[in-house]
Short mmCIF file of N, CA, C and O in Angstrom, two decimals:
data_model
loop_
_atom_site.label_atom_id
_atom_site.label_comp_id
_atom_site.label_asym_id
_atom_site.label_seq_id
_atom_site.Cartn_x
_atom_site.Cartn_y
_atom_site.Cartn_z
N MET A 73 -77.75 -80.34 130.15
CA MET A 73 -77.23 -81.55 129.54
C MET A 73 -76.86 -82.55 130.63
O MET A 73 -76.30 -82.17 131.65
N THR A 74 -77.17 -83.80 130.38
CA THR A 74 -76.80 -84.85 131.33
C THR A 74 -75.31 -85.17 131.18
O THR A 74 -74.68 -84.78 130.19
N ASN A 75 -74.79 -85.89 132.15
CA ASN A 75 -73.38 -86.27 132.08
C ASN A 75 -73.08 -87.09 130.83
O ASN A 75 -72.02 -86.92 130.21
N ASN A 76 -73.98 -87.99 130.46
CA ASN A 76 -73.76 -88.81 129.26
C ASN A 76 -73.80 -87.97 128.00
O ASN A 76 -73.10 -88.26 127.03
N GLU A 77 -74.61 -86.91 127.98
CA GLU A 77 -74.63 -86.00 126.84
C GLU A 77 -73.35 -85.18 126.78
O GLU A 77 -72.83 -84.90 125.69
N ILE A 78 -72.82 -84.79 127.92
CA ILE A 78 -71.58 -84.02 127.98
C ILE A 78 -70.39 -84.90 127.59
O ILE A 78 -69.40 -84.43 127.02
N LEU A 79 -70.47 -86.19 127.88
CA LEU A 79 -69.38 -87.12 127.59
C LEU A 79 -69.03 -87.12 126.10
O LEU A 79 -67.85 -87.22 125.74
N ILE A 80 -70.02 -86.99 125.24
CA ILE A 80 -69.77 -87.05 123.78
C ILE A 80 -68.85 -85.92 123.32
O ILE A 80 -67.80 -86.18 122.73
N PRO A 81 -69.18 -84.64 123.57
CA PRO A 81 -68.25 -83.59 123.13
C PRO A 81 -66.93 -83.62 123.90
O PRO A 81 -65.88 -83.23 123.36
N LEU A 82 -66.94 -84.11 125.15
CA LEU A 82 -65.69 -84.20 125.91
C LEU A 82 -64.73 -85.17 125.23
O LEU A 82 -63.54 -84.87 125.07
N LYS A 83 -65.23 -86.32 124.81
CA LYS A 83 -64.38 -87.30 124.14
C LYS A 83 -63.87 -86.76 122.81
O LYS A 83 -62.73 -87.00 122.43
N ILE A 84 -64.70 -85.99 122.11
CA ILE A 84 -64.25 -85.37 120.85
C ILE A 84 -63.16 -84.35 121.14
O ILE A 84 -62.13 -84.32 120.47
N ASP A 85 -63.36 -83.52 122.15
CA ASP A 85 -62.38 -82.50 122.55
C ASP A 85 -61.05 -83.15 122.90
O ASP A 85 -59.99 -82.66 122.50
N LEU A 86 -61.10 -84.26 123.62
CA LEU A 86 -59.87 -84.93 124.07
C LEU A 86 -59.34 -85.94 123.06
O LEU A 86 -58.32 -86.58 123.30
N GLN A 87 -60.04 -86.10 121.94
CA GLN A 87 -59.68 -87.04 120.88
C GLN A 87 -59.57 -88.47 121.41
O GLN A 87 -58.61 -89.19 121.14
N ILE A 88 -60.58 -88.88 122.17
CA ILE A 88 -60.67 -90.23 122.70
C ILE A 88 -61.82 -90.93 121.97
O ILE A 88 -62.95 -90.46 122.01
N SER A 89 -61.51 -92.05 121.33
CA SER A 89 -62.53 -92.72 120.53
C SER A 89 -63.03 -94.02 121.14
O SER A 89 -64.00 -94.60 120.66
N THR A 90 -62.40 -94.50 122.19
CA THR A 90 -62.83 -95.76 122.80
C THR A 90 -63.71 -95.48 124.02
O THR A 90 -63.81 -94.34 124.49
N THR A 91 -64.33 -96.53 124.54
CA THR A 91 -65.15 -96.40 125.74
C THR A 91 -64.39 -96.77 127.00
O THR A 91 -64.95 -96.73 128.09
N ALA A 92 -63.12 -97.11 126.86
CA ALA A 92 -62.32 -97.59 127.99
C ALA A 92 -62.23 -96.59 129.13
O ALA A 92 -62.14 -96.98 130.29
N MET A 93 -62.28 -95.30 128.82
CA MET A 93 -62.11 -94.28 129.85
C MET A 93 -63.41 -93.60 130.23
O MET A 93 -63.40 -92.60 130.95
N ASP A 94 -64.54 -94.10 129.78
CA ASP A 94 -65.82 -93.44 130.02
C ASP A 94 -66.12 -93.22 131.50
O ASP A 94 -66.55 -92.13 131.89
N ASP A 95 -65.88 -94.22 132.33
CA ASP A 95 -66.15 -94.07 133.77
C ASP A 95 -65.29 -92.95 134.37
O ASP A 95 -65.78 -92.14 135.16
N TYR A 96 -64.02 -92.91 134.00
CA TYR A 96 -63.12 -91.86 134.49
C TYR A 96 -63.59 -90.49 134.01
O TYR A 96 -63.64 -89.53 134.80
N LEU A 97 -63.96 -90.39 132.75
CA LEU A 97 -64.41 -89.11 132.20
C LEU A 97 -65.72 -88.66 132.84
O LEU A 97 -65.90 -87.46 133.10
N LEU A 98 -66.61 -89.59 133.12
CA LEU A 98 -67.86 -89.24 133.81
C LEU A 98 -67.57 -88.73 135.22
O LEU A 98 -68.23 -87.80 135.70
N ASN A 99 -66.56 -89.30 135.89
CA ASN A 99 -66.16 -88.78 137.20
C ASN A 99 -65.59 -87.38 137.08
O ASN A 99 -65.82 -86.53 137.95
N LEU A 100 -64.83 -87.11 136.01
CA LEU A 100 -64.31 -85.75 135.80
C LEU A 100 -65.44 -84.76 135.55
O LEU A 100 -65.38 -83.62 135.99
N ILE A 101 -66.47 -85.21 134.85
CA ILE A 101 -67.64 -84.34 134.61
C ILE A 101 -68.30 -84.00 135.94
O ILE A 101 -68.65 -82.83 136.19
N ASP A 102 -68.47 -84.99 136.81
CA ASP A 102 -69.03 -84.72 138.14
C ASP A 102 -68.15 -83.76 138.93
O ASP A 102 -68.65 -82.82 139.56
N LYS A 103 -66.84 -83.97 138.86
CA LYS A 103 -65.91 -83.09 139.57
C LYS A 103 -65.97 -81.67 139.01
O LYS A 103 -65.93 -80.70 139.76
N ALA A 104 -66.11 -81.55 137.70
CA ALA A 104 -66.22 -80.23 137.07
C ALA A 104 -67.49 -79.52 137.54
O ALA A 104 -67.47 -78.33 137.85
N ARG A 105 -68.60 -80.26 137.62
CA ARG A 105 -69.85 -79.66 138.11
C ARG A 105 -69.67 -79.13 139.54
O ARG A 105 -70.11 -78.02 139.85
N MET A 106 -69.02 -79.93 140.39
CA MET A 106 -68.80 -79.50 141.77
C MET A 106 -67.89 -78.28 141.84
O MET A 106 -68.14 -77.36 142.62
N ALA A 107 -66.84 -78.27 141.03
CA ALA A 107 -65.90 -77.14 141.04
C ALA A 107 -66.59 -75.86 140.57
O ALA A 107 -66.35 -74.78 141.12
N ILE A 108 -67.44 -75.98 139.58
CA ILE A 108 -68.17 -74.81 139.08
C ILE A 108 -69.13 -74.29 140.15
O ILE A 108 -69.26 -73.09 140.34
N LYS A 109 -69.76 -75.21 140.86
CA LYS A 109 -70.66 -74.78 141.95
C LYS A 109 -69.90 -74.04 143.04
O LYS A 109 -70.42 -73.10 143.63
N THR A 110 -68.65 -74.45 143.32
CA THR A 110 -67.87 -73.76 144.35
C THR A 110 -67.51 -72.34 143.91
O THR A 110 -67.18 -71.51 144.74
N GLU A 111 -67.58 -72.08 142.60
CA GLU A 111 -67.34 -70.73 142.09
C GLU A 111 -68.56 -69.84 142.29
O GLU A 111 -68.52 -68.65 141.99
N GLY A 112 -69.69 -70.44 142.74
CA GLY A 112 -70.90 -69.68 142.96
C GLY A 112 -71.85 -69.69 141.77
O GLY A 112 -72.79 -68.91 141.71
N ILE A 113 -71.60 -70.60 140.83
CA ILE A 113 -72.40 -70.68 139.62
C ILE A 113 -73.41 -71.81 139.76
O ILE A 113 -73.06 -72.91 140.17
N THR A 114 -74.66 -71.55 139.40
CA THR A 114 -75.70 -72.56 139.40
C THR A 114 -75.80 -73.13 137.99
O THR A 114 -76.04 -72.39 137.04
N ILE A 115 -75.59 -74.44 137.86
CA ILE A 115 -75.61 -75.10 136.56
C ILE A 115 -77.00 -75.68 136.31
O ILE A 115 -77.54 -76.39 137.15
N SER A 116 -77.55 -75.38 135.15
CA SER A 116 -78.84 -75.93 134.74
C SER A 116 -78.61 -77.21 133.94
O SER A 116 -77.78 -77.23 133.03
N ASP A 117 -79.34 -78.27 134.28
CA ASP A 117 -79.19 -79.54 133.57
C ASP A 117 -79.76 -79.49 132.15
O ASP A 117 -79.42 -80.34 131.33
N CYS A 118 -80.61 -78.53 131.86
CA CYS A 118 -81.21 -78.50 130.52
C CYS A 118 -80.61 -77.39 129.64
O CYS A 118 -81.06 -77.18 128.53
N SER A 119 -79.59 -76.71 130.12
CA SER A 119 -78.97 -75.63 129.36
C SER A 119 -77.75 -76.15 128.59
O SER A 119 -76.81 -76.68 129.18
N ILE A 120 -77.78 -75.98 127.28
CA ILE A 120 -76.62 -76.39 126.47
C ILE A 120 -75.39 -75.55 126.80
O ILE A 120 -74.30 -76.11 126.97
N PRO A 121 -75.49 -74.23 126.95
CA PRO A 121 -74.30 -73.46 127.32
C PRO A 121 -73.69 -73.91 128.66
O PRO A 121 -72.47 -73.98 128.79
N ASP A 122 -74.54 -74.24 129.64
CA ASP A 122 -74.02 -74.72 130.92
C ASP A 122 -73.35 -76.08 130.75
O ASP A 122 -72.30 -76.35 131.33
N GLY A 123 -73.94 -76.95 129.92
CA GLY A 123 -73.34 -78.25 129.66
C GLY A 123 -71.99 -78.13 129.00
O GLY A 123 -71.05 -78.85 129.32
N MET A 124 -71.87 -77.19 128.08
CA MET A 124 -70.59 -76.99 127.41
C MET A 124 -69.55 -76.37 128.35
O MET A 124 -68.36 -76.64 128.22
N LEU A 125 -70.00 -75.56 129.31
CA LEU A 125 -69.08 -75.03 130.31
C LEU A 125 -68.54 -76.17 131.17
O LEU A 125 -67.35 -76.22 131.47
N VAL A 126 -69.41 -77.11 131.54
CA VAL A 126 -68.98 -78.28 132.31
C VAL A 126 -67.99 -79.11 131.49
O VAL A 126 -66.97 -79.56 131.98
N GLU A 127 -68.28 -79.28 130.19
CA GLU A 127 -67.36 -80.03 129.31
C GLU A 127 -66.01 -79.36 129.25
O GLU A 127 -64.97 -80.01 129.34
N GLU A 128 -66.00 -78.05 129.10
CA GLU A 128 -64.75 -77.30 129.01
C GLU A 128 -63.93 -77.46 130.30
O GLU A 128 -62.72 -77.65 130.27
N TYR A 129 -64.61 -77.43 131.43
CA TYR A 129 -63.93 -77.57 132.72
C TYR A 129 -63.40 -79.00 132.89
O TYR A 129 -62.28 -79.21 133.36
N ALA A 130 -64.20 -80.00 132.49
CA ALA A 130 -63.76 -81.39 132.60
C ALA A 130 -62.55 -81.65 131.70
O ALA A 130 -61.62 -82.36 132.10
N ALA A 131 -62.53 -81.06 130.51
CA ALA A 131 -61.37 -81.20 129.62
C ALA A 131 -60.13 -80.58 130.27
O ALA A 131 -59.03 -81.15 130.18
N TYR A 132 -60.31 -79.43 130.91
CA TYR A 132 -59.19 -78.81 131.63
C TYR A 132 -58.67 -79.74 132.73
O TYR A 132 -57.46 -79.93 132.87
N LEU A 133 -59.59 -80.34 133.50
CA LEU A 133 -59.17 -81.25 134.57
C LEU A 133 -58.37 -82.42 134.02
O LEU A 133 -57.35 -82.82 134.61
N TYR A 134 -58.80 -82.96 132.90
CA TYR A 134 -58.10 -84.08 132.27
C TYR A 134 -56.70 -83.66 131.84
O TYR A 134 -55.72 -84.33 132.14
N ARG A 135 -56.60 -82.53 131.16
CA ARG A 135 -55.29 -82.06 130.67
C ARG A 135 -54.38 -81.65 131.83
O ARG A 135 -53.17 -81.88 131.77
N HIS A 136 -54.95 -81.05 132.84
CA HIS A 136 -54.16 -80.64 134.00
C HIS A 136 -53.53 -81.86 134.68
O HIS A 136 -52.38 -81.83 135.09
N ARG A 137 -54.32 -82.91 134.81
CA ARG A 137 -53.82 -84.13 135.45
C ARG A 137 -52.73 -84.79 134.61
O ARG A 137 -51.73 -85.28 135.14
N ARG A 138 -52.89 -84.82 133.29
CA ARG A 138 -51.92 -85.48 132.41
C ARG A 138 -50.68 -84.64 132.17
O ARG A 138 -49.57 -85.17 132.14
N GLU A 139 -50.86 -83.34 131.97
CA GLU A 139 -49.76 -82.50 131.50
C GLU A 139 -49.38 -81.39 132.48
O GLU A 139 -48.42 -80.67 132.23
N GLY A 140 -50.17 -81.21 133.52
CA GLY A 140 -49.92 -80.11 134.44
C GLY A 140 -50.29 -78.75 133.86
O GLY A 140 -49.80 -77.72 134.31
N SER A 141 -51.15 -78.76 132.84
CA SER A 141 -51.54 -77.52 132.16
C SER A 141 -52.28 -76.59 133.12
O SER A 141 -53.14 -77.04 133.87
N PRO A 142 -51.97 -75.29 133.07
CA PRO A 142 -52.74 -74.34 133.89
C PRO A 142 -54.14 -74.15 133.30
O PRO A 142 -54.40 -74.52 132.16
N MET A 143 -55.02 -73.55 134.08
CA MET A 143 -56.36 -73.28 133.59
C MET A 143 -56.28 -72.33 132.40
O MET A 143 -55.67 -71.26 132.49
N PRO A 144 -56.90 -72.72 131.28
CA PRO A 144 -56.88 -71.83 130.11
C PRO A 144 -57.60 -70.51 130.40
O PRO A 144 -58.61 -70.49 131.11
N ARG A 145 -57.08 -69.43 129.85
CA ARG A 145 -57.70 -68.12 130.06
C ARG A 145 -59.12 -68.09 129.55
O ARG A 145 -59.99 -67.45 130.13
N MET A 146 -59.39 -68.82 128.47
CA MET A 146 -60.75 -68.87 127.91
C MET A 146 -61.72 -69.48 128.92
O MET A 146 -62.84 -68.99 129.07
N LEU A 147 -61.31 -70.52 129.61
CA LEU A 147 -62.16 -71.14 130.63
C LEU A 147 -62.41 -70.18 131.77
O LEU A 147 -63.54 -70.02 132.23
N ARG A 148 -61.37 -69.51 132.24
CA ARG A 148 -61.53 -68.54 133.33
C ARG A 148 -62.47 -67.44 132.89
O ARG A 148 -63.34 -67.00 133.64
N TRP A 149 -62.33 -66.97 131.64
CA TRP A 149 -63.20 -65.92 131.12
C TRP A 149 -64.64 -66.42 131.08
O TRP A 149 -65.56 -65.70 131.48
N ASP A 150 -64.86 -67.66 130.57
CA ASP A 150 -66.21 -68.22 130.48
C ASP A 150 -66.85 -68.34 131.87
O ASP A 150 -68.03 -68.04 132.05
N LEU A 151 -66.08 -68.79 132.85
CA LEU A 151 -66.59 -68.91 134.22
C LEU A 151 -66.98 -67.54 134.78
O LEU A 151 -68.05 -67.38 135.37
N ASN A 152 -66.10 -66.56 134.58
CA ASN A 152 -66.38 -65.21 135.07
C ASN A 152 -67.63 -64.62 134.40
O ASN A 152 -68.48 -64.04 135.08
N GLN A 153 -67.73 -64.77 133.09
CA GLN A 153 -68.88 -64.24 132.37
C GLN A 153 -70.17 -64.92 132.82
O GLN A 153 -71.20 -64.27 133.00
N ARG A 154 -70.12 -66.23 133.02
CA ARG A 154 -71.31 -66.97 133.47
C ARG A 154 -71.73 -66.50 134.86
O ARG A 154 -72.91 -66.31 135.13
N LEU A 155 -70.75 -66.30 135.74
CA LEU A 155 -71.04 -65.84 137.10
C LEU A 155 -71.61 -64.42 137.07
O LEU A 155 -72.60 -64.13 137.75
N PHE A 156 -71.03 -63.55 136.26
CA PHE A 156 -71.53 -62.18 136.17
C PHE A 156 -72.96 -62.15 135.66
O PHE A 156 -73.80 -61.42 136.17
N ARG A 157 -73.26 -62.96 134.63
CA ARG A 157 -74.62 -63.01 134.09
C ARG A 157 -75.60 -63.51 135.15
O ARG A 157 -76.71 -62.99 135.28
N GLU A 158 -75.18 -64.52 135.91
CA GLU A 158 -76.07 -65.05 136.95
C GLU A 158 -76.33 -64.02 138.03
O GLU A 158 -77.46 -63.84 138.46
N LYS A 159 -75.29 -63.34 138.47
CA LYS A 159 -75.45 -62.34 139.51
C LYS A 159 -76.28 -61.15 139.04
O LYS A 159 -76.96 -60.51 139.83
N ALA A 160 -76.23 -60.89 137.74
CA ALA A 160 -77.02 -59.79 137.17
C ALA A 160 -78.47 -60.21 136.89
O ALA A 160 -79.29 -59.39 136.52
N GLY A 161 -78.73 -61.50 137.03
CA GLY A 161 -80.08 -62.00 136.83
C GLY A 161 -80.40 -62.37 135.39
O GLY A 161 -81.56 -62.61 135.06
N ALA A 162 -79.39 -62.44 134.54
CA ALA A 162 -79.62 -62.80 133.14
C ALA A 162 -79.71 -64.31 133.00
O ALA A 162 -79.03 -65.04 133.69
N SER A 163 -80.54 -64.76 132.07
CA SER A 163 -80.68 -66.19 131.78
C SER A 163 -79.63 -66.60 130.78
O SER A 163 -79.29 -65.84 129.87
N ASP A 164 -79.13 -67.86 130.92
CA ASP A 164 -78.09 -68.35 130.01
C ASP A 164 -78.61 -69.40 129.05
O ASP A 164 -77.87 -69.93 128.27
N GLY A 165 -79.84 -69.75 129.11
CA GLY A 165 -80.27 -70.75 128.17
C GLY A 165 -81.64 -71.13 128.41
O GLY A 165 -82.39 -71.80 127.95
#
């Protein structure tokens, strides 16, 4: 999924209906992609599950910045599962 495709579910997740924050959210999506790569995960641009993982991470970054929220256990679990599948050679999408 492209960043603009990820932006749509991210805005729904964060309950943002205007375009005023689109540039900021697109930067968070880029930051989420980089953070996931530092975990050792290779993100596919055409994989919907990988795009949704990026969206989930970008939503965490947004909430962490606003509220100081810790990383949700579900996100940590998703990252670990994705990494394990990649290391085992399984395809994700």
